[in-house]
Amino acid sequence: MRPDILNPLFAETATLDGVGPKLQKPLDKLGLVRVKDVAYHLPERFVTRRPVENLDAASEGEQIVVALTPTEHRAPRSGRGPYRVLAQDAVGNICALTYFGRASYTAKKQLPVGEKRWLAGRLDRYGDMLQIVHPDHVSEEGGDALGQLCEPVYALSEGLTQPKVASLVEQALTRLPELPEWIEPGQFARQKWPAWADALKLAHAGEHASARDRLAYDELLANSLALMLVRADNRRRRGQPLQGDGGLRAKLQLPFPLTGAQKRSISEIEGDLAQEAPMLRLLQGDVGAGKTVVALEAMLIAVEAGSQAALLAPTEILARQHFETLRAMAQPTGVEIALLTGRDKGRARESILMGLMDGSIDIVVGTHAIFQESVSYRDLALVVIDEQHRFGVAQRLQLAGKGRRTPHTLAMTATPIPRTLTLAQYGEMDVSRLDEMPPGRQAIDTRVVAQERLQDVIEAVGRHIAGGQQAYWVCPMVREHESEDIAAAEARYAALRERFGETVVLVHGQLKPELKDAAMERFARGEAKLLVATTVIEVGVDVPAATLMVIEQAERFGLAQLHQLRGRVGRGSEKSTCLLLRGDALSETGRERLALMRETQDGFRLAEEDLRLRGGGELLGTRQSGDTPFRVATLEQIQRLLPLAHDDARLLMERDGGLEGERGAAARVLLYLFERDWGVQLLRGG
């Protein structure tokens, strides 16, 4: 159970003053559902303002604090225009204080004509007049009340303002309990970090790098410790040694020889399966590198040993594709393979459940439906999990409980991960890498095209689909963003559908699952020729006839993500093309990244280069979740602090008695604080 000391942090945000149903929605959108979430909603940046005597002492674009006296209020001539208050400084310079929408009511109350006010905001110019749009602060008390402000700037969603978030953060910080110190004393002294509660307060108060490092370290330590607990627990468990006689595998009639990397990975898996300790291995490989064949070989070893295997896929459509692929490859072996998804009902479902229970079904492929409570197995000995990062450790452990003994686990991912980050995400697993592509796979012709040639690209897509082939068109976002010129899938879909008609379909993450699956299935069957999508297609169905991909505003994506997207074409023997549309404002780093896409098709190299070029930025581009298990730690901090956190966790486990004793009790609090409590649950009697 969660320690009582953490209860104030896990209270809902509705317990904070000023949070009602109306405000709860934008808070939920940001993931701020508990007091803890608000406390850890760290500023994106800070604004520092300089007090000036008059406007002559300020520069355009500068954040300032200045005394101004309103001289005139000007209401807009039309309902949509801005509300302006003209004001002058101590030497007579005029500045327009500009308000939009309902903010004009605030201006009328705060800025009476003839009364001096001290204002904080950004000084700009509109035409020949200086202006401050929506002053951040207005004070009657004098410049000292505002001072040289260093103010945090928080991520917002519609319905939230900076002052409101700052108010909620202030309340959350008053509720911080005094927690025991979990960092190893020597490490804590060497780093000269503040205590936990002080670090949170300092991180909200200004650019305190040591405070942010301490908070990131806490998160990395919690993750490292939880993964070590998983690994230690796995080694304690008794699994089922699996040794096949090779009979079923000998019957496979693969259309291509195995690569050296596939043979090496199969050998590593075979060695793991023969042990009593359950296998916990990650199979990394690019899209098309042959992970499914390796998984089939592993599952056939389990069947040869008289047991059953299960393959878990993140979506129903991907589960169906795996089922068809495995059934075709395994057909000469006579192995019975079944598909089980949430869509299966009635007699068909009952038949599959009976087959799993009596052992007549050797291999089952499906979604999360395969580990529901109603599903029982005669002897489940191997679980293969496709796209491991889409499933939590708790879900994987739930599936592991379906065997008479703990099943062996093989996780697979097509996400190329730099070696420096593999420990952070998969620290509990051994790793096999497929770093060779199957013979005969053609390289994808990758070209960079200026956005201004958009119409030429659309014409090229038209010729492509007129020739009977299919194409993808990928956009960074679902819909247009108010403040940025970002290509949006919905707007592009509307334009392309007007041009090409009903042969165009749309897929993005905000669609209902049934609508998304229906569009993907139309595309997979060849009824639709052009699929407009966001990055939701990274892990998608194989469509051999899709030999062209257009990625709009490609500079907004990470290299690893571009590579995964590109891998959706080139699945057959036809020559395939990927067009990277680039915007005009392309930095030197952006040019280098797109040039690398033309130069190499090695996903692992691209992932390493992306980390080098983008440093602490978003490794995988526009995606906001699911990429790393961290909320606080940046990529730069992961690289720098993870080795220290990993060693600290190892010392706790091997020297300091694990989760027993004084430091162990503090570490339990840490695990619950960062919701890695599944690590605690693995302890006997924990």
XYZ file of C-alpha atoms in Angstrom:
686
model
C 0.000 0.000 0.000
C 1.074 3.563 -0.627
C 2.703 5.105 2.471
C 0.347 7.492 4.313
C 2.954 10.232 4.165
C 2.273 10.565 0.413
C -1.511 10.973 0.748
C -1.453 14.805 0.512
C 0.366 14.538 -2.822
C -2.047 11.984 -4.256
C -5.146 14.022 -3.369
C -7.128 15.102 -6.440
C -6.603 18.596 -7.830
C -10.251 19.308 -6.995
C -9.054 19.708 -3.392
C -7.075 22.826 -4.403
C -8.784 26.196 -3.997
C -10.352 27.486 -7.200
C -10.571 24.128 -8.985
C -14.105 23.281 -10.049
C -15.563 21.201 -12.898
C -14.832 23.959 -15.446
C -11.139 24.176 -14.586
C -10.756 20.431 -14.141
C -11.047 19.760 -17.886
C -7.998 21.774 -19.000
C -6.068 20.407 -16.021
C -6.944 16.850 -17.025
C -5.787 17.603 -20.571
C -2.332 18.431 -19.168
C -2.341 15.332 -16.958
C -2.686 17.424 -13.797
C -5.142 15.220 -11.930
C -3.471 15.093 -8.494
C -1.613 17.555 -6.304
C 1.617 15.684 -7.106
C 1.125 16.315 -10.822
C 0.775 20.045 -10.193
C 3.889 20.121 -8.007
C 5.873 18.388 -10.759
C 4.470 20.610 -13.532
C 7.812 22.381 -13.860
C 8.187 25.661 -15.775
C 9.164 25.439 -19.432
C 11.229 28.614 -19.086
C 11.506 31.819 -17.047
C 10.896 35.441 -17.974
C 13.140 38.034 -16.331
C 11.955 41.669 -16.462
C 14.127 44.777 -16.028
C 12.815 47.866 -14.242
C 13.272 51.051 -16.364
C 12.698 54.725 -15.517
C 11.087 55.418 -18.901
C 10.541 53.811 -22.292
C 13.667 55.430 -23.788
C 15.730 53.148 -21.538
C 14.117 49.981 -22.931
C 14.642 48.028 -26.148
C 11.925 46.674 -28.399
C 11.235 43.023 -27.577
C 12.491 43.428 -23.993
C 10.566 42.350 -20.891
C 10.323 45.427 -18.634
C 8.726 46.968 -15.552
C 7.769 50.625 -16.056
C 5.508 53.288 -14.523
C 2.819 54.584 -16.932
C -0.144 56.915 -16.529
C -3.255 56.124 -18.671
C -4.449 59.112 -20.719
C -7.190 57.652 -22.939
C -9.259 54.464 -23.418
C -10.088 53.529 -27.014
C -12.779 50.926 -27.589
C -12.647 48.988 -30.906
C -14.755 50.254 -33.804
C -15.811 46.669 -34.525
C -16.521 43.903 -32.071
C -13.377 41.977 -33.044
C -10.821 44.756 -32.773
C -8.466 45.251 -29.803
C -9.194 47.488 -26.833
C -6.373 50.016 -26.345
C -5.372 52.156 -23.398
C -2.987 54.994 -24.294
C -0.529 55.745 -21.482
C 2.552 57.917 -21.069
C 5.768 57.494 -19.109
C 7.573 60.011 -16.882
C 9.034 61.941 -19.861
C 5.917 61.901 -22.045
C 6.531 58.870 -24.301
C 3.229 57.291 -25.398
C 2.615 53.538 -25.254
C -0.520 51.594 -26.214
C -1.623 48.909 -23.757
C -3.478 46.488 -26.004
C -6.121 43.971 -24.902
C -8.118 41.411 -26.870
C -11.449 39.789 -26.074
C -12.782 39.856 -22.536
C -9.494 41.160 -21.170
C -10.801 44.658 -21.970
C -12.966 44.477 -18.818
C -9.813 44.039 -16.771
C -8.215 47.052 -18.474
C -11.155 49.298 -17.590
C -10.894 48.386 -13.899
C -7.094 48.321 -13.544
C -6.140 51.374 -15.608
C -8.192 54.471 -14.672
C -7.253 57.621 -16.601
C -4.802 59.902 -14.779
C -3.668 57.394 -12.148
C -0.106 56.062 -12.301
C 0.354 52.301 -12.512
C 3.436 50.093 -12.649
C 3.201 47.547 -15.464
C 5.204 44.436 -16.372
C 5.225 43.086 -19.906
C 7.016 42.891 -23.257
C 7.622 46.150 -25.092
C 6.932 45.922 -28.842
C 6.041 48.271 -31.678
C 2.850 48.317 -33.743
C 3.233 50.641 -36.709
C 4.790 53.841 -35.357
C 3.587 53.298 -31.778
C 5.134 51.415 -28.874
C 2.805 48.866 -27.289
C 2.535 46.227 -24.584
C 0.017 43.495 -25.421
C -1.823 42.101 -22.404
C 0.468 43.395 -19.617
C 1.391 40.495 -17.342
C 1.110 42.506 -14.142
C -0.412 45.836 -13.100
C 0.355 47.288 -9.662
C -0.765 50.389 -7.777
C 1.917 50.029 -5.111
C 5.047 51.022 -7.038
C 7.855 49.342 -8.911
C 9.088 47.549 -5.792
C 5.921 45.447 -5.829
C 6.965 44.010 -9.184
C 10.734 44.394 -8.892
C 13.110 42.567 -11.234
C 10.658 39.756 -11.823
C 11.868 36.259 -12.657
C 8.602 34.586 -13.513
C 7.990 30.952 -14.478
C 6.226 30.169 -17.749
C 4.175 26.963 -17.648
C 2.712 24.778 -20.362
C -1.004 25.585 -20.693
C -4.114 24.171 -22.298
C -7.189 26.106 -23.392
C -8.967 27.509 -20.340
C -5.830 27.963 -18.227
C -3.760 31.102 -17.652
C -0.251 31.565 -16.288
C -1.483 33.227 -13.053
C -3.977 30.416 -12.441
C -1.366 27.679 -12.893
C 1.109 29.621 -10.738
C -1.564 29.861 -8.022
C -2.224 26.117 -8.116
C 1.505 25.367 -8.029
C 1.896 27.623 -5.000
C -0.872 25.723 -3.214
C 0.612 22.347 -4.172
C 4.036 23.344 -2.835
C 2.534 24.210 0.569
C 1.321 20.606 0.832
C 4.720 18.977 0.347
C 5.369 16.531 3.196
C 8.814 16.041 4.719
C 10.062 12.852 3.066
C 13.025 10.719 4.128
C 16.190 10.990 1.992
C 16.560 8.093 -0.466
C 19.780 9.173 -2.226
C 22.960 7.375 -1.058
C 24.584 9.729 1.512
C 27.954 9.910 -0.252
C 26.322 10.727 -3.577
C 24.076 13.327 -1.960
C 27.081 15.051 -0.343
C 29.183 15.004 -3.533
C 26.454 16.540 -5.698
C 25.506 19.196 -3.109
C 21.867 18.834 -4.097
C 19.007 20.378 -2.090
C 16.575 18.198 -0.160
C 13.561 16.906 -2.128
C 10.972 19.512 -1.063
C 13.484 22.360 -1.380
C 14.415 21.159 -4.877
C 10.789 21.323 -6.022
C 10.356 24.829 -4.644
C 13.618 26.039 -6.196
C 12.755 24.497 -9.578
C 9.599 26.626 -9.693
C 11.370 29.747 -8.431
C 14.072 30.180 -11.061
C 16.831 28.671 -13.166
C 18.181 26.356 -10.463
C 19.998 23.653 -12.434
C 20.998 21.677 -9.334
C 17.369 21.515 -8.170
C 16.216 20.238 -11.565
C 19.061 17.708 -11.618
C 18.060 16.426 -8.192
C 14.428 15.936 -9.310
C 15.522 14.200 -12.525
C 17.884 11.980 -10.540
C 15.021 10.952 -8.242
C 12.976 9.844 -11.232
C 15.897 7.952 -12.781
C 16.693 6.296 -9.458
C 13.068 5.181 -9.026
C 13.040 3.728 -12.539
C 16.411 1.972 -12.166
C 15.405 0.500 -8.824
C 12.048 -0.739 -10.116
C 13.656 -2.412 -13.141
C 16.258 -4.061 -10.893
C 13.466 -5.398 -8.700
C 11.759 -6.841 -11.784
C 14.999 -8.490 -12.892
C 15.779 -9.828 -9.407
C 12.251 -11.159 -9.017
C 12.441 -12.798 -12.425
C 15.660 -14.587 -11.500
C 14.074 -15.896 -8.290
C 11.094 -17.341 -10.097
C 10.985 -20.889 -11.438
C 10.185 -20.994 -15.091
C 9.824 -23.914 -17.430
C 12.947 -24.962 -19.345
C 12.024 -25.333 -23.020
C 14.119 -27.501 -25.305
C 12.686 -28.268 -28.722
C 13.819 -31.107 -30.968
C 13.872 -28.893 -34.073
C 11.221 -30.978 -35.817
C 8.712 -28.180 -36.427
C 11.346 -25.595 -37.310
C 12.826 -27.928 -39.920
C 9.472 -27.907 -41.747
C 9.453 -24.121 -42.234
C 9.767 -23.091 -45.873
C 10.914 -19.483 -45.647
C 11.147 -17.553 -48.946
C 14.530 -16.110 -47.917
C 17.546 -17.277 -45.904
C 17.951 -16.014 -42.348
C 20.407 -13.152 -41.843
C 23.374 -13.493 -39.524
C 21.637 -11.193 -37.024
C 18.505 -13.366 -37.077
C 20.527 -16.541 -36.519
C 22.435 -14.894 -33.662
C 19.218 -13.678 -32.004
C 17.517 -17.073 -32.360
C 20.557 -18.717 -30.751
C 20.454 -16.251 -27.823
C 16.725 -16.879 -27.344
C 17.147 -20.657 -27.573
C 19.797 -20.494 -24.846
C 17.498 -18.434 -22.604
C 14.526 -20.750 -23.132
C 16.564 -23.765 -22.034
C 17.103 -22.212 -18.592
C 14.802 -22.559 -15.585
C 14.970 -18.801 -14.892
C 12.338 -17.198 -17.148
C 13.724 -15.388 -20.191
C 13.321 -11.609 -20.201
C 14.727 -10.468 -23.554
C 14.165 -7.499 -25.863
C 14.453 -7.967 -29.624
C 15.261 -4.670 -31.340
C 15.075 -4.329 -35.105
C 14.050 -1.905 -37.806
C 10.691 -2.222 -39.532
C 11.248 -5.068 -42.009
C 14.340 -6.478 -40.261
C 12.637 -9.851 -39.698
C 11.524 -9.779 -36.048
C 8.395 -11.826 -36.815
C 10.445 -14.749 -38.167
C 12.605 -14.747 -35.037
C 9.456 -14.670 -32.885
C 7.975 -17.607 -34.816
C 11.152 -19.676 -34.327
C 10.972 -18.956 -30.590
C 7.283 -19.905 -30.402
C 7.917 -23.138 -32.309
C 10.571 -24.097 -29.732
C 7.843 -23.777 -27.062
C 5.422 -25.900 -29.113
C 8.122 -28.529 -29.809
C 8.581 -28.732 -26.025
C 4.847 -29.505 -25.619
C 3.796 -26.031 -24.433
C 1.862 -23.024 -25.769
C 2.920 -19.528 -26.873
C 1.083 -16.193 -27.126
C 1.823 -13.069 -29.181
C 0.447 -9.784 -27.826
C -0.042 -6.880 -30.288
C -0.984 -3.269 -29.399
C -3.891 -2.946 -31.866
C -6.502 -5.253 -33.333
C -5.509 -4.550 -36.912
C -1.853 -5.324 -36.157
C -2.881 -8.507 -34.337
C -4.800 -9.621 -37.450
C -1.790 -8.916 -39.634
C 0.511 -10.927 -37.355
C -2.006 -13.771 -37.352
C -2.153 -13.915 -41.152
C 1.640 -13.680 -41.484
C 2.362 -16.362 -38.880
C -0.333 -18.695 -40.194
C 1.113 -18.473 -43.713
C 4.704 -19.052 -42.583
C 3.806 -21.874 -40.166
C 1.398 -23.657 -42.523
C 3.875 -26.496 -43.391
C 4.355 -27.278 -39.683
C 0.722 -28.088 -38.939
C 0.827 -25.920 -35.794
C -2.605 -24.631 -34.724
C -2.653 -20.810 -34.530
C -5.686 -18.796 -33.355
C -6.617 -15.106 -33.209
C -8.321 -13.632 -30.136
C -9.365 -9.975 -29.958
C -12.020 -7.979 -28.151
C -14.191 -8.239 -31.270
C -14.606 -12.021 -30.933
C -17.961 -12.979 -29.368
C -20.259 -15.948 -28.862
C -19.429 -19.444 -30.111
C -16.295 -18.385 -31.978
C -14.814 -16.950 -28.811
C -15.890 -19.938 -26.707
C -14.237 -22.276 -29.202
C -10.922 -20.401 -28.932
C -11.109 -20.339 -25.123
C -11.708 -24.100 -25.051
C -8.797 -24.680 -27.448
C -6.449 -22.688 -25.228
C -7.648 -24.534 -22.151
C -7.357 -28.052 -23.591
C -4.119 -27.308 -25.474
C -5.429 -27.938 -29.013
C -4.400 -24.365 -29.883
C -0.607 -24.100 -29.860
C -0.161 -20.377 -30.514
C -2.597 -17.520 -29.898
C -2.236 -14.044 -31.373
C -4.259 -11.150 -30.015
C -4.661 -7.851 -28.236
C -4.972 -7.316 -24.467
C -7.959 -9.709 -24.708
C -5.530 -12.642 -24.400
C -4.776 -11.841 -20.745
C -8.334 -11.185 -19.576
C -9.481 -13.076 -16.513
C -11.721 -15.396 -18.530
C -8.792 -16.679 -20.637
C -7.008 -19.794 -19.321
C -4.188 -21.829 -20.894
C -3.250 -25.476 -20.572
C 0.470 -24.638 -20.501
C 1.486 -21.104 -21.530
C 5.290 -21.090 -21.539
C 6.285 -18.186 -23.848
C 4.835 -14.701 -24.298
C 5.926 -12.503 -27.219
C 5.039 -8.812 -26.867
C 5.110 -6.674 -30.015
C 5.940 -2.991 -29.534
C 6.865 -3.434 -25.873
C 6.695 0.308 -25.121
C 2.933 0.293 -25.760
C 2.378 -1.926 -22.733
C 3.147 -1.187 -19.099
C 5.220 -3.544 -16.980
C 2.101 -4.228 -14.893
C 0.242 -5.474 -18.004
C 3.136 -7.711 -18.936
C 3.235 -9.154 -15.423
C -0.510 -9.819 -15.643
C 0.018 -11.920 -18.767
C 2.957 -13.678 -17.119
C 0.551 -14.890 -14.432
C -1.333 -16.996 -16.999
C 1.243 -19.805 -16.997
C 1.554 -22.695 -14.533
C 5.044 -21.325 -14.012
C 6.254 -17.869 -15.005
C 6.374 -17.854 -18.820
C 9.431 -16.764 -20.757
C 9.014 -13.282 -22.249
C 10.299 -11.970 -25.578
C 9.546 -8.282 -26.170
C 9.963 -6.746 -29.622
C 10.283 -3.146 -30.733
C 10.850 -1.422 -34.070
C 11.708 1.841 -32.303
C 15.444 2.419 -32.789
C 16.784 3.360 -29.362
C 20.289 4.745 -28.728
C 22.392 2.430 -26.610
C 22.641 5.154 -23.970
C 18.846 5.080 -23.511
C 18.254 1.324 -23.715
C 19.190 0.967 -20.044
C 16.635 3.633 -19.104
C 13.730 1.947 -20.855
C 14.632 -1.732 -20.819
C 17.065 -2.036 -17.920
C 15.498 -5.271 -16.705
C 15.977 -7.077 -20.034
C 18.735 -8.721 -22.022
C 18.895 -7.249 -25.537
C 19.218 -8.798 -28.996
C 19.609 -6.553 -32.043
C 18.661 -7.236 -35.648
C 21.116 -4.903 -37.335
C 20.955 -6.459 -40.813
C 18.164 -6.246 -43.374
C 16.935 -9.407 -45.183
C 18.494 -9.993 -48.614
C 16.604 -8.531 -51.581
C 15.141 -5.620 -49.601
C 15.544 -2.509 -51.752
C 16.803 0.738 -50.276
C 14.138 3.455 -50.113
C 14.879 6.423 -52.368
C 14.735 9.354 -49.925
C 14.589 12.928 -51.235
C 14.266 16.336 -49.573
C 11.826 18.698 -51.315
C 11.071 22.337 -50.460
C 7.549 22.997 -49.136
C 7.072 25.577 -51.909
C 6.947 22.670 -54.373
C 3.843 21.300 -52.655
C 1.712 21.398 -55.808
C 4.363 19.452 -57.749
C 4.341 16.815 -55.031
C 0.540 16.564 -55.125
C 0.699 16.038 -58.899
C 3.336 13.316 -58.400
C 1.062 11.582 -55.871
C -1.772 11.780 -58.422
C 0.337 10.053 -61.086
C 1.418 7.423 -58.564
C -2.076 6.381 -57.495
C -3.354 6.624 -61.080
C -0.791 3.911 -61.847
C -2.489 1.575 -59.364
C -0.112 2.049 -56.442
C -0.776 3.460 -52.978
C 0.780 6.268 -50.959
C 1.006 7.710 -47.435
C 0.885 11.411 -46.556
C 2.086 12.191 -43.009
C 1.504 15.458 -41.109
C 2.942 16.532 -37.735
C -0.394 17.371 -36.096
C -4.081 16.483 -36.178
C -5.386 20.017 -36.694
C -4.022 23.529 -37.136
C -2.489 25.172 -34.079
C -3.551 28.743 -33.416
C -0.085 30.183 -32.921
C 2.046 28.094 -35.264
C 2.052 27.284 -38.938
C 2.052 23.512 -38.587
C 0.741 21.158 -41.236
C -2.380 19.448 -39.904
C -3.727 16.100 -41.056
C -7.391 17.159 -41.116
C -6.778 20.196 -43.330
C -4.488 18.245 -45.680
C -7.014 15.410 -45.854
C -9.770 17.846 -46.840
C -7.613 19.350 -49.598
C -6.439 15.996 -50.971
C -9.921 14.488 -50.811
C -11.208 17.420 -52.855
C -8.488 16.656 -55.403
C -8.633 12.827 -55.454
C -12.116 11.974 -54.104
C -13.122 9.021 -51.920
C -9.885 7.170 -52.585
C -8.363 9.246 -49.746
C -8.755 8.143 -46.088
C -7.709 9.756 -42.800
C -6.189 8.195 -39.668
C -5.051 9.920 -36.478
C -4.890 9.113 -32.785
C -7.993 11.118 -31.832
C -10.309 9.072 -34.075
C -12.494 6.446 -32.463
C -10.751 3.050 -32.696
C -13.449 1.583 -34.950
C -13.152 4.498 -37.425
C -9.365 4.279 -37.389
C -9.405 0.517 -37.992
C -11.976 0.863 -40.779
C -9.812 3.412 -42.613
C -6.681 1.284 -42.197
C -8.492 -1.806 -43.408
C -9.754 0.023 -46.517
C -6.170 1.019 -47.234
C -4.817 -2.484 -46.522
C -7.392 -4.028 -48.892
C -6.445 -1.566 -51.627
C -9.848 0.151 -51.755
C -8.253 3.427 -50.627
C -5.185 4.640 -52.489
C -3.969 7.513 -50.300
C -3.753 7.429 -46.496
C -3.387 10.804 -44.758
C -2.197 10.355 -41.197
C -0.255 11.581 -38.201
C 2.500 9.467 -36.668
C -0.100 6.920 -35.571
C 1.005 4.795 -38.570
C 4.544 4.253 -37.261
C 3.413 0.868 -36.027
C 0.898 -0.107 -38.662
C -0.098 -2.682 -41.214
C 2.148 -3.774 -44.065
C 0.773 -2.588 -47.414
C 3.147 -3.823 -50.151
C 1.469 -1.639 -52.792
C 2.218 1.517 -50.751
C 5.493 2.561 -52.365
C 5.386 6.343 -51.879
C 5.408 8.390 -48.675
C 5.230 12.156 -48.274
C 6.234 13.529 -44.851
C 5.212 17.157 -44.517
C 7.377 19.564 -42.487
C 9.853 16.748 -41.946
C 12.157 18.988 -39.908
C 9.627 18.781 -37.053
C 10.214 15.053 -36.624
C 13.107 13.260 -34.974
C 15.356 11.086 -37.137
C 14.274 7.885 -35.414
C 10.640 8.766 -36.010
C 11.232 9.688 -39.662
C 12.984 6.373 -40.104
C 10.114 4.426 -38.569
C 7.614 6.234 -40.762
C 9.726 5.655 -43.862
C 9.782 1.951 -43.040
C 6.060 1.716 -43.844
C 6.956 1.855 -47.551
C 9.364 -0.506 -49.254
C 7.712 -3.641 -47.858
C 7.553 -5.404 -51.217
C 10.018 -5.852 -54.068
C 8.976 -2.626 -55.853
C 11.185 0.450 -55.711
C 9.867 2.874 -53.079
C 10.246 6.615 -52.523
C 10.026 8.842 -49.442
C 9.679 12.604 -50.004
C 10.642 14.798 -47.044
C 8.925 18.180 -47.420
C 10.926 20.794 -45.544
C 9.827 24.219 -44.381
C 11.681 27.414 -45.236
C 13.123 28.202 -41.788
C 15.479 25.233 -41.561
C 18.353 25.444 -39.071
C 21.822 24.076 -39.745
C 21.058 21.132 -37.462
C 17.762 20.552 -39.313
C 19.617 20.418 -42.646
C 22.138 17.941 -41.251
C 19.372 15.698 -39.927
C 17.496 15.561 -43.226
C 20.769 14.950 -45.079
C 21.373 11.934 -42.813
C 17.991 10.525 -43.856
C 19.224 10.494 -47.462
C 22.591 9.057 -46.482
C 21.653 6.013 -44.383
C 18.820 3.577 -43.692
C 20.369 2.235 -40.482
C 17.829 3.043 -37.778
C 20.271 2.516 -34.935
C 22.793 4.949 -36.411
C 20.030 7.498 -36.994
C 18.896 7.177 -33.366
C 22.431 7.786 -32.101
C 22.921 10.756 -34.453
C 19.564 12.231 -33.465
C 20.571 12.126 -29.817
C 23.885 13.826 -30.664
C 22.281 16.547 -32.797
C 19.233 17.300 -30.685
C 20.708 16.787 -27.225
C 18.102 17.407 -24.556
C 15.304 18.008 -27.043
C 12.539 15.602 -27.979
C 14.369 12.569 -29.370
C 11.371 11.316 -31.259
C 10.062 14.632 -32.468
C 6.457 15.679 -32.091
C 5.340 12.800 -29.900
C 4.664 13.801 -26.323
C 4.245 10.475 -24.562
C 5.203 6.839 -24.707
C 8.762 7.494 -25.854
C 10.542 7.392 -22.518
C 9.102 6.500 -19.127
C 10.090 9.895 -17.724
C 8.204 13.072 -16.994
C 10.923 15.129 -15.329
C 14.257 13.911 -16.731
C 15.345 15.351 -20.080
C 17.428 13.335 -22.533
C 20.517 15.314 -21.582
C 19.905 14.478 -17.916
C 19.267 10.825 -18.746
C 22.648 10.592 -20.474
C 24.462 12.388 -17.660
C 22.675 11.126 -14.532
C 21.389 7.648 -15.403
C 24.764 5.890 -14.841
C 24.925 7.482 -11.363
C 21.325 6.511 -10.558
C 21.889 2.973 -11.822
C 24.957 2.560 -9.586
C 23.044 4.031 -6.646
C 20.203 1.551 -7.158
C 22.691 -1.327 -7.408
C 24.356 -0.266 -4.139
C 20.972 -0.208 -2.431
C 20.112 -3.693 -3.671
C 23.514 -5.353 -3.154
C 25.086 -3.494 -0.203
C 22.381 -1.632 1.696
C 19.831 -4.407 2.154
C 17.390 -3.622 -0.648
C 14.092 -2.186 0.516
C 14.659 -3.162 4.122
C 16.230 -0.865 6.700
C 16.143 2.931 6.940
C 17.258 3.760 3.406
C 15.156 0.926 2.009
C 12.046 2.425 3.620
C 12.882 5.773 2.003
C 13.339 4.018 -1.350
C 9.862 2.503 -1.024
C 8.473 6.013 -0.638
C 10.389 7.013 -3.777
C 8.929 4.112 -5.790
C 5.388 5.017 -4.779
C 6.022 8.725 -5.408
C 6.985 8.033 -9.041
C 4.367 5.282 -9.390
C 6.902 2.528 -9.913
C 5.171 0.664 -7.099
C 4.834 -2.449 -9.277
C 8.481 -2.891 -8.268
C 7.455 -3.048 -4.624
C 4.653 -5.508 -5.373
C 7.191 -8.005 -6.720
C 8.828 -8.384 -3.321
C 7.748 -11.438 -1.383
C 5.283 -10.181 1.178
C 5.694 -6.653 -0.264
